[in-house]
Amino acid sequence: AKRGGGTAYAFFEPHMNAGVREQIELQRDLRQAIERGELELHYQPKVSSGRNVITGVEALARWKHPVRGMLSPGVFIPIAERFGLINALGNWVIEEACHQVSRWRDQGLRIRVAINLSVHQLRQDDLVPRVEKALRTHHLDPALVIFEVTESVAMEDAAGTLATFERLGGIGVKLSIDDFGTGYSSLSYLRQLQVSQLKIDQSFVRDLETSADARAIVKAVVGLAHALNLSVVAEGVETEAQRDVLTALKCDELQGYLYAKPMTAALMGQWALDIDP
Ligand code: C2E
Ligand code: CA
Ligand code: CA
Ligand code: CA
């Protein structure tokens, strides 16, 4: 398979196992789904830990395969990355998320959207112009858009990430480090990156009630973030006990099934109206 460009050539070889064949079939279907606009975005709210107000939503890609049914992005995002489809997919996500925020705005809702960026998108030459174009097309305040990049991706090419973050920050969008705590970023690098948010990985949230280490890590991350003037979001909040610990540890925003699962744009708009009329 040829990587990186817009095209990928895939051949069946007799020695390929079922897993590889399946991936090749999936990439063919995914390519078609992207071209035909068959992907969807669902949205999951983040709420402030103190008061129950919505602080934003995260856009999460969804693909309903005609035969296999709903597929998780945990399955199709890696396929998109592997077969050179991630930029086409990611560009669609940016355009659609911005479009949706503008539709909400036209309904009187001011909702910030978080958009996940993969490593290939960060290295895409025209990422910044594309973001600018989406903002312009939908007359959006750039501050309504925040990009989430995982800590491990941000670290993989530290100099490249720094340069791209500077350009993104320059057009006024916000930046967040996703799955924080699972990579190894240094303090000085974090400070240089000019992000506005750290997102604590759900593995720490899951272990909060049982592990003193997880609590210590969350406490340290919140302390670090606040010292650097960043806000902290915890993802994967499922129980009231987790919410209470995170609130006591001064985590700023919470996201997880306790509040809501990712949902369609229409339901998200209704949810926002209900919680924050
Ligand atoms: P992520 O960015 O870390 O997103 C959080 C994942 O946790 C989402 O899974 C979300 O539905 C799930 N989640 C939210 N609350 C809870 C909870 O309380 N408990 C549990 N167990 N899970 C919760 P999802 O939607 O399946 O997405 C998986 C991953 O796929 C995302 O992880 C992200 O890395 C990637 N992804 C999704 N959409 C996009 C996209 O548009 N572009 C890129 N590049 N990646 C995407
Ligand atoms: Ca994310
Ligand atoms: Ca995450
Ligand atoms: Ca995660």
mmCIF file of C-alpha atoms and ligand atoms in Angstrom:
data_model
loop_
_atom_site.group_PDB
_atom_site.id
_atom_site.type_symbol
_atom_site.label_atom_id
_atom_site.label_comp_id
_atom_site.label_asym_id
_atom_site.label_seq_id
_atom_site.Cartn_x
_atom_site.Cartn_y
_atom_site.Cartn_z
ATOM 1 C CA ALA A 1 0.000 0.000 0.000
ATOM 2 C CA LYS A 2 1.176 3.488 -0.837
ATOM 3 C CA ARG A 3 0.925 5.829 2.098
ATOM 4 C CA GLY A 4 0.551 9.500 2.694
ATOM 5 C CA GLY A 5 -0.958 10.723 -0.563
ATOM 6 C CA GLY A 6 -4.554 10.836 -1.598
ATOM 7 C CA THR A 7 -4.371 7.431 -3.252
ATOM 8 C CA ALA A 8 -3.609 4.057 -1.796
ATOM 9 C CA TYR A 9 -3.117 0.953 -3.908
ATOM 10 C CA ALA A 10 -4.104 -2.267 -2.287
ATOM 11 C CA PHE A 11 -3.512 -5.743 -3.622
ATOM 12 C CA PHE A 12 -4.778 -9.053 -2.372
ATOM 13 C CA GLU A 13 -1.986 -11.486 -1.710
ATOM 14 C CA PRO A 14 -2.600 -15.160 -0.994
ATOM 15 C CA HIS A 15 -0.718 -14.983 2.308
ATOM 16 C CA MET A 16 -2.858 -12.162 3.662
ATOM 17 C CA ASN A 17 -4.925 -13.163 6.635
ATOM 18 C CA ALA A 18 -8.574 -12.377 7.120
ATOM 19 C CA GLY A 19 -7.757 -9.310 9.210
ATOM 20 C CA VAL A 20 -5.843 -7.683 6.378
ATOM 21 C CA ARG A 21 -8.464 -8.579 3.767
ATOM 22 C CA GLU A 22 -11.123 -7.149 6.026
ATOM 23 C CA GLN A 23 -9.174 -3.923 6.397
ATOM 24 C CA ILE A 24 -8.790 -3.604 2.646
ATOM 25 C CA GLU A 25 -12.504 -4.115 2.130
ATOM 26 C CA LEU A 26 -13.244 -1.603 4.848
ATOM 27 C CA GLN A 27 -10.938 1.013 3.355
ATOM 28 C CA ARG A 28 -12.683 0.625 0.005
ATOM 29 C CA ASP A 29 -16.065 1.133 1.667
ATOM 30 C CA LEU A 30 -14.760 4.000 3.799
ATOM 31 C CA ARG A 31 -13.365 5.799 0.754
ATOM 32 C CA GLN A 32 -16.793 5.553 -0.822
ATOM 33 C CA ALA A 33 -18.575 6.661 2.340
ATOM 34 C CA ILE A 34 -16.380 9.775 2.602
ATOM 35 C CA GLU A 35 -16.950 10.621 -1.074
ATOM 36 C CA ARG A 36 -20.701 10.159 -0.729
ATOM 37 C CA GLY A 37 -20.933 12.103 2.518
ATOM 38 C CA GLU A 38 -22.193 9.102 4.480
ATOM 39 C CA LEU A 39 -20.264 9.768 7.673
ATOM 40 C CA GLU A 40 -21.910 11.558 10.565
ATOM 41 C CA LEU A 41 -20.770 13.581 13.512
ATOM 42 C CA HIS A 42 -22.184 12.951 16.941
ATOM 43 C CA TYR A 43 -21.621 15.371 19.796
ATOM 44 C CA GLN A 44 -20.922 14.816 23.476
ATOM 45 C CA PRO A 45 -21.330 17.674 25.957
ATOM 46 C CA LYS A 46 -18.749 18.892 28.448
ATOM 47 C CA VAL A 47 -20.149 20.551 31.552
ATOM 48 C CA SER A 48 -18.537 22.780 34.133
ATOM 49 C CA SER A 49 -17.814 20.877 37.329
ATOM 50 C CA GLY A 50 -19.204 23.518 39.681
ATOM 51 C CA ARG A 51 -22.488 24.393 38.071
ATOM 52 C CA ASN A 52 -24.338 22.267 35.576
ATOM 53 C CA VAL A 53 -23.711 24.432 32.520
ATOM 54 C CA ILE A 54 -22.575 23.213 29.140
ATOM 55 C CA THR A 55 -19.113 24.498 28.260
ATOM 56 C CA GLY A 56 -18.839 22.883 24.850
ATOM 57 C CA VAL A 57 -19.203 19.681 22.891
ATOM 58 C CA GLU A 58 -16.778 17.216 21.331
ATOM 59 C CA ALA A 59 -17.426 16.130 17.744
ATOM 60 C CA LEU A 60 -17.001 12.369 17.289
ATOM 61 C CA ALA A 61 -17.104 10.715 13.881
ATOM 62 C CA ARG A 62 -19.643 7.957 13.219
ATOM 63 C CA TRP A 63 -19.932 5.570 10.304
ATOM 64 C CA LYS A 64 -22.894 3.341 9.698
ATOM 65 C CA HIS A 65 -21.603 0.620 7.406
ATOM 66 C CA PRO A 66 -24.320 -0.663 5.040
ATOM 67 C CA VAL A 67 -23.637 -4.282 6.028
ATOM 68 C CA ARG A 68 -21.649 -4.225 9.258
ATOM 69 C CA GLY A 69 -23.746 -1.592 10.993
ATOM 70 C CA MET A 70 -22.364 1.138 13.241
ATOM 71 C CA LEU A 71 -18.573 1.030 13.330
ATOM 72 C CA SER A 72 -16.530 2.654 16.061
ATOM 73 C CA PRO A 73 -14.020 5.367 15.129
ATOM 74 C CA GLY A 74 -11.576 3.226 17.092
ATOM 75 C CA VAL A 75 -11.876 0.870 14.088
ATOM 76 C CA PHE A 76 -12.199 3.174 11.076
ATOM 77 C CA ILE A 77 -9.905 6.062 12.080
ATOM 78 C CA PRO A 78 -6.831 3.764 12.112
ATOM 79 C CA ILE A 79 -7.911 2.394 8.711
ATOM 80 C CA ALA A 80 -8.270 5.943 7.382
ATOM 81 C CA GLU A 81 -4.793 6.730 8.706
ATOM 82 C CA ARG A 82 -3.265 3.597 7.267
ATOM 83 C CA PHE A 83 -4.759 3.952 3.792
ATOM 84 C CA GLY A 84 -4.267 7.666 3.201
ATOM 85 C CA LEU A 85 -7.904 8.651 3.808
ATOM 86 C CA ILE A 86 -7.493 10.562 7.052
ATOM 87 C CA ASN A 87 -7.006 13.984 5.510
ATOM 88 C CA ALA A 88 -10.156 13.671 3.406
ATOM 89 C CA LEU A 89 -12.045 12.413 6.459
ATOM 90 C CA GLY A 90 -10.537 15.031 8.760
ATOM 91 C CA ASN A 91 -11.262 17.875 6.340
ATOM 92 C CA TRP A 92 -14.872 16.759 6.188
ATOM 93 C CA VAL A 93 -15.023 16.695 10.012
ATOM 94 C CA ILE A 94 -13.667 20.258 10.248
ATOM 95 C CA GLU A 95 -16.139 21.572 7.666
ATOM 96 C CA GLU A 96 -19.130 19.726 9.138
ATOM 97 C CA ALA A 97 -18.368 20.647 12.768
ATOM 98 C CA CYS A 98 -18.011 24.335 11.842
ATOM 99 C CA HIS A 99 -21.212 24.170 9.817
ATOM 100 C CA GLN A 100 -23.051 22.654 12.795
ATOM 101 C CA VAL A 101 -21.816 25.317 15.213
ATOM 102 C CA SER A 102 -23.147 27.932 12.794
ATOM 103 C CA ARG A 103 -26.534 26.154 12.647
ATOM 104 C CA TRP A 104 -26.688 26.157 16.443
ATOM 105 C CA ARG A 105 -25.730 29.804 16.473
ATOM 106 C CA ASP A 106 -28.591 30.555 14.101
ATOM 107 C CA GLN A 107 -30.871 28.851 16.661
ATOM 108 C CA GLY A 108 -29.532 31.165 19.353
ATOM 109 C CA LEU A 109 -27.148 28.619 20.904
ATOM 110 C CA ARG A 110 -23.528 29.550 21.491
ATOM 111 C CA ILE A 111 -21.795 26.147 21.558
ATOM 112 C CA ARG A 112 -18.057 25.597 21.334
ATOM 113 C CA VAL A 113 -16.916 22.528 19.456
ATOM 114 C CA ALA A 114 -13.853 20.365 20.044
ATOM 115 C CA ILE A 115 -12.478 18.643 16.934
ATOM 116 C CA ASN A 116 -10.027 15.734 17.082
ATOM 117 C CA LEU A 117 -6.939 16.020 14.867
ATOM 118 C CA SER A 118 -4.861 13.038 13.839
ATOM 119 C CA VAL A 119 -1.119 13.066 13.284
ATOM 120 C CA HIS A 120 -1.403 13.188 9.479
ATOM 121 C CA GLN A 121 -3.684 16.196 9.653
ATOM 122 C CA LEU A 122 -1.183 18.067 11.800
ATOM 123 C CA ARG A 123 1.371 17.564 9.034
ATOM 124 C CA GLN A 124 -1.022 18.424 6.241
ATOM 125 C CA ASP A 125 0.291 21.553 4.446
ATOM 126 C CA ASP A 126 -3.082 23.131 3.975
ATOM 127 C CA LEU A 127 -4.577 22.396 7.412
ATOM 128 C CA VAL A 128 -4.523 26.028 8.557
ATOM 129 C CA PRO A 129 -5.988 27.500 5.335
ATOM 130 C CA ARG A 130 -8.707 24.834 5.446
ATOM 131 C CA VAL A 131 -9.624 25.754 9.005
ATOM 132 C CA GLU A 132 -9.657 29.441 8.043
ATOM 133 C CA LYS A 133 -11.892 28.668 5.090
ATOM 134 C CA ALA A 134 -14.388 26.732 7.237
ATOM 135 C CA LEU A 135 -14.482 29.603 9.761
ATOM 136 C CA ARG A 136 -14.983 32.143 7.009
ATOM 137 C CA THR A 137 -17.640 30.140 5.173
ATOM 138 C CA HIS A 138 -19.726 29.836 8.326
ATOM 139 C CA HIS A 139 -18.898 33.275 9.783
ATOM 140 C CA LEU A 140 -17.663 31.664 12.993
ATOM 141 C CA ASP A 141 -15.850 33.203 15.913
ATOM 142 C CA PRO A 142 -12.564 31.193 15.926
ATOM 143 C CA ALA A 143 -12.748 31.003 19.733
ATOM 144 C CA LEU A 144 -15.700 28.624 19.305
ATOM 145 C CA VAL A 145 -13.375 25.958 17.883
ATOM 146 C CA ILE A 146 -10.884 23.938 19.880
ATOM 147 C CA PHE A 147 -8.643 21.260 18.398
ATOM 148 C CA GLU A 148 -7.766 18.187 20.437
ATOM 149 C CA VAL A 149 -4.414 16.528 19.754
ATOM 150 C CA THR A 150 -3.341 13.552 21.840
ATOM 151 C CA GLU A 151 -0.272 13.940 23.976
ATOM 152 C CA SER A 152 1.539 11.142 22.153
ATOM 153 C CA VAL A 153 0.856 12.721 18.737
ATOM 154 C CA ALA A 154 1.947 16.145 19.998
ATOM 155 C CA MET A 155 5.202 14.593 21.216
ATOM 156 C CA GLU A 156 5.888 12.505 18.121
ATOM 157 C CA ASP A 157 7.113 15.481 16.122
ATOM 158 C CA ALA A 158 7.545 18.143 18.777
ATOM 159 C CA ALA A 159 8.981 20.841 16.491
ATOM 160 C CA GLY A 160 6.340 20.280 13.807
ATOM 161 C CA THR A 161 3.523 20.334 16.356
ATOM 162 C CA LEU A 162 4.876 23.550 17.820
ATOM 163 C CA ALA A 163 4.923 25.242 14.413
ATOM 164 C CA THR A 164 1.411 24.090 13.491
ATOM 165 C CA PHE A 165 0.000 25.050 16.908
ATOM 166 C CA GLU A 166 1.493 28.513 16.516
ATOM 167 C CA ARG A 167 -0.239 28.955 13.177
ATOM 168 C CA LEU A 168 -3.543 27.614 14.501
ATOM 169 C CA GLY A 169 -3.297 29.821 17.585
ATOM 170 C CA GLY A 170 -2.547 32.722 15.242
ATOM 171 C CA ILE A 171 -5.966 32.442 13.608
ATOM 172 C CA GLY A 172 -7.647 32.423 17.027
ATOM 173 C CA VAL A 173 -8.708 28.802 17.510
ATOM 174 C CA LYS A 174 -7.980 27.040 20.817
ATOM 175 C CA LEU A 175 -5.847 23.962 21.404
ATOM 176 C CA SER A 176 -6.178 21.069 23.809
ATOM 177 C CA ILE A 177 -3.898 18.155 24.693
ATOM 178 C CA ASP A 178 -6.018 15.004 24.668
ATOM 179 C CA ASP A 179 -5.432 11.794 26.653
ATOM 180 C CA PHE A 180 -3.096 13.754 28.900
ATOM 181 C CA GLY A 181 -1.022 11.664 31.264
ATOM 182 C CA THR A 182 -0.497 8.809 28.817
ATOM 183 C CA GLY A 183 2.452 10.397 26.991
ATOM 184 C CA TYR A 184 5.619 12.024 28.209
ATOM 185 C CA SER A 185 5.525 15.717 27.502
ATOM 186 C CA SER A 186 7.930 17.965 29.313
ATOM 187 C CA LEU A 187 6.864 21.058 31.197
ATOM 188 C CA SER A 188 8.857 23.441 29.032
ATOM 189 C CA TYR A 189 7.389 21.936 25.874
ATOM 190 C CA LEU A 190 3.854 22.247 27.264
ATOM 191 C CA ARG A 191 4.447 25.887 28.064
ATOM 192 C CA GLN A 192 5.788 26.577 24.572
ATOM 193 C CA LEU A 193 2.815 24.870 22.940
ATOM 194 C CA GLN A 194 0.399 27.604 24.065
ATOM 195 C CA VAL A 195 -2.490 25.225 24.552
ATOM 196 C CA SER A 196 -5.450 26.368 26.603
ATOM 197 C CA GLN A 197 -6.611 23.019 27.917
ATOM 198 C CA LEU A 198 -5.431 19.643 29.163
ATOM 199 C CA LYS A 199 -7.762 16.698 28.893
ATOM 200 C CA ILE A 200 -7.165 13.998 31.475
ATOM 201 C CA ASP A 201 -7.311 10.525 29.982
ATOM 202 C CA GLN A 202 -10.229 8.356 30.975
ATOM 203 C CA SER A 203 -7.946 5.615 32.299
ATOM 204 C CA PHE A 204 -7.181 7.843 35.314
ATOM 205 C CA VAL A 205 -10.834 8.720 35.782
ATOM 206 C CA ARG A 206 -11.809 5.048 35.716
ATOM 207 C CA ASP A 207 -9.367 4.248 38.530
ATOM 208 C CA LEU A 208 -10.138 7.268 40.718
ATOM 209 C CA GLU A 209 -12.188 5.399 43.312
ATOM 210 C CA THR A 210 -9.814 2.473 43.688
ATOM 211 C CA SER A 211 -6.373 3.903 43.095
ATOM 212 C CA ALA A 212 -4.593 6.461 45.255
ATOM 213 C CA ASP A 213 -2.073 6.792 42.413
ATOM 214 C CA ALA A 214 -4.779 7.808 39.937
ATOM 215 C CA ARG A 215 -6.026 10.434 42.413
ATOM 216 C CA ALA A 216 -2.483 11.713 42.910
ATOM 217 C CA ILE A 217 -1.949 11.967 39.156
ATOM 218 C CA VAL A 218 -5.205 13.858 38.602
ATOM 219 C CA LYS A 219 -4.360 16.196 41.453
ATOM 220 C CA ALA A 220 -0.899 16.836 40.007
ATOM 221 C CA VAL A 221 -2.242 17.426 36.487
ATOM 222 C CA VAL A 222 -4.831 19.920 37.778
ATOM 223 C CA GLY A 223 -2.129 21.714 39.780
ATOM 224 C CA LEU A 224 0.180 21.820 36.785
ATOM 225 C CA ALA A 225 -2.545 23.012 34.433
ATOM 226 C CA HIS A 226 -3.717 25.776 36.748
ATOM 227 C CA ALA A 227 -0.142 26.914 37.386
ATOM 228 C CA LEU A 228 0.230 27.270 33.606
ATOM 229 C CA ASN A 229 -3.165 28.996 33.344
ATOM 230 C CA LEU A 230 -4.788 26.103 31.491
ATOM 231 C CA SER A 231 -8.168 24.584 32.133
ATOM 232 C CA VAL A 232 -8.607 20.871 32.795
ATOM 233 C CA VAL A 233 -11.252 18.557 31.390
ATOM 234 C CA ALA A 234 -11.760 14.996 32.595
ATOM 235 C CA GLU A 235 -13.120 12.526 30.050
ATOM 236 C CA GLY A 236 -14.953 9.269 30.663
ATOM 237 C CA VAL A 237 -16.790 10.408 33.798
ATOM 238 C CA GLU A 238 -19.341 7.666 34.467
ATOM 239 C CA THR A 239 -20.231 7.805 38.168
ATOM 240 C CA GLU A 240 -21.277 10.375 40.729
ATOM 241 C CA ALA A 241 -18.359 9.296 42.904
ATOM 242 C CA GLN A 242 -15.923 10.134 40.084
ATOM 243 C CA ARG A 243 -17.661 13.467 39.584
ATOM 244 C CA ASP A 244 -17.362 14.274 43.290
ATOM 245 C CA VAL A 245 -13.640 13.451 43.442
ATOM 246 C CA LEU A 246 -12.926 15.428 40.243
ATOM 247 C CA THR A 247 -14.904 18.401 41.530
ATOM 248 C CA ALA A 248 -13.064 18.279 44.869
ATOM 249 C CA LEU A 249 -9.749 18.165 42.967
ATOM 250 C CA LYS A 250 -10.845 21.360 41.110
ATOM 251 C CA CYS A 251 -11.065 19.836 37.673
ATOM 252 C CA ASP A 252 -12.816 22.525 35.592
ATOM 253 C CA GLU A 253 -14.924 20.560 33.127
ATOM 254 C CA LEU A 254 -16.334 17.034 33.018
ATOM 255 C CA GLN A 255 -17.364 14.857 30.109
ATOM 256 C CA GLY A 256 -18.757 11.346 30.133
ATOM 257 C CA TYR A 257 -21.717 8.998 30.165
ATOM 258 C CA LEU A 258 -22.772 10.332 33.583
ATOM 259 C CA TYR A 259 -23.930 13.450 31.720
ATOM 260 C CA ALA A 260 -24.619 12.169 28.229
ATOM 261 C CA LYS A 261 -23.394 9.812 25.547
ATOM 262 C CA PRO A 262 -22.459 11.262 22.156
ATOM 263 C CA MET A 263 -25.680 12.122 20.297
ATOM 264 C CA THR A 264 -26.927 13.562 17.014
ATOM 265 C CA ALA A 265 -26.684 17.306 16.404
ATOM 266 C CA ALA A 266 -30.463 17.688 16.754
ATOM 267 C CA LEU A 267 -30.531 15.972 20.151
ATOM 268 C CA MET A 268 -27.431 17.906 21.243
ATOM 269 C CA GLY A 269 -29.129 21.221 20.505
ATOM 270 C CA GLN A 270 -32.189 20.135 22.490
ATOM 271 C CA TRP A 271 -30.004 18.920 25.377
ATOM 272 C CA ALA A 272 -28.200 22.280 25.474
ATOM 273 C CA LEU A 273 -31.527 24.114 25.624
ATOM 274 C CA ASP A 274 -32.794 21.839 28.406
ATOM 275 C CA ILE A 275 -29.748 22.128 30.650
ATOM 276 C CA ASP A 276 -29.050 25.813 29.979
ATOM 277 C CA PRO A 277 -32.252 27.539 28.895
HETATM 278 P P1 C2E B 1 -11.152 10.319 22.249
HETATM 279 O O1 C2E B 1 -10.866 11.587 21.510
HETATM 280 O O2 C2E B 1 -10.325 10.058 23.469
HETATM 281 O O3 C2E B 1 -12.706 10.367 22.576
HETATM 282 C C1 C2E B 1 -13.277 9.851 23.750
HETATM 283 C C2 C2E B 1 -13.959 8.537 23.516
HETATM 284 O O4 C2E B 1 -14.519 8.074 24.753
HETATM 285 C C3 C2E B 1 -15.132 8.586 22.544
HETATM 286 O O5 C2E B 1 -15.187 7.315 21.892
HETATM 287 C C4 C2E B 1 -16.330 8.738 23.476
HETATM 288 O O6 C2E B 1 -17.551 8.313 22.894
HETATM 289 C C5 C2E B 1 -15.904 7.847 24.598
HETATM 290 N N1 C2E B 1 -16.542 8.192 25.869
HETATM 291 C C6 C2E B 1 -17.095 9.361 26.235
HETATM 292 N N2 C2E B 1 -17.564 9.318 27.492
HETATM 293 C C7 C2E B 1 -17.304 8.082 27.950
HETATM 294 C C8 C2E B 1 -17.551 7.418 29.204
HETATM 295 O O7 C2E B 1 -18.106 7.965 30.152
HETATM 296 N N3 C2E B 1 -17.127 6.126 29.309
HETATM 297 C C9 C2E B 1 -16.508 5.477 28.281
HETATM 298 N N4 C2E B 1 -16.123 4.225 28.468
HETATM 299 N N5 C2E B 1 -16.244 6.084 27.088
HETATM 300 C C10 C2E B 1 -16.647 7.361 26.928
HETATM 301 P P2 C2E B 1 -15.431 7.185 20.344
HETATM 302 O O8 C2E B 1 -16.481 8.172 19.888
HETATM 303 O O9 C2E B 1 -15.628 5.753 20.047
HETATM 304 O O10 C2E B 1 -14.048 7.683 19.712
HETATM 305 C C11 C2E B 1 -12.874 6.937 19.917
HETATM 306 C C12 C2E B 1 -11.658 7.691 19.417
HETATM 307 O O11 C2E B 1 -11.716 7.852 17.998
HETATM 308 C C13 C2E B 1 -11.553 9.103 19.982
HETATM 309 O O12 C2E B 1 -10.980 9.051 21.264
HETATM 310 C C14 C2E B 1 -10.659 9.754 18.951
HETATM 311 O O13 C2E B 1 -9.311 9.464 19.214
HETATM 312 C C15 C2E B 1 -11.065 9.043 17.668
HETATM 313 N N6 C2E B 1 -11.955 9.928 16.891
HETATM 314 C C16 C2E B 1 -13.299 10.072 16.960
HETATM 315 N N7 C2E B 1 -13.728 10.986 16.067
HETATM 316 C C17 C2E B 1 -12.630 11.444 15.419
HETATM 317 C C18 C2E B 1 -12.405 12.411 14.373
HETATM 318 O O14 C2E B 1 -13.317 13.090 13.873
HETATM 319 N N8 C2E B 1 -11.101 12.584 13.965
HETATM 320 C C19 C2E B 1 -10.061 11.892 14.516
HETATM 321 N N9 C2E B 1 -8.814 12.122 14.049
HETATM 322 N N10 C2E B 1 -10.240 10.994 15.491
HETATM 323 C C20 C2E B 1 -11.504 10.767 15.943
HETATM 324 CA CA CA B 2 -10.780 13.727 21.978
HETATM 325 CA CA CA B 3 -9.519 11.666 24.846
HETATM 326 CA CA CA B 4 -9.038 8.570 25.424
#
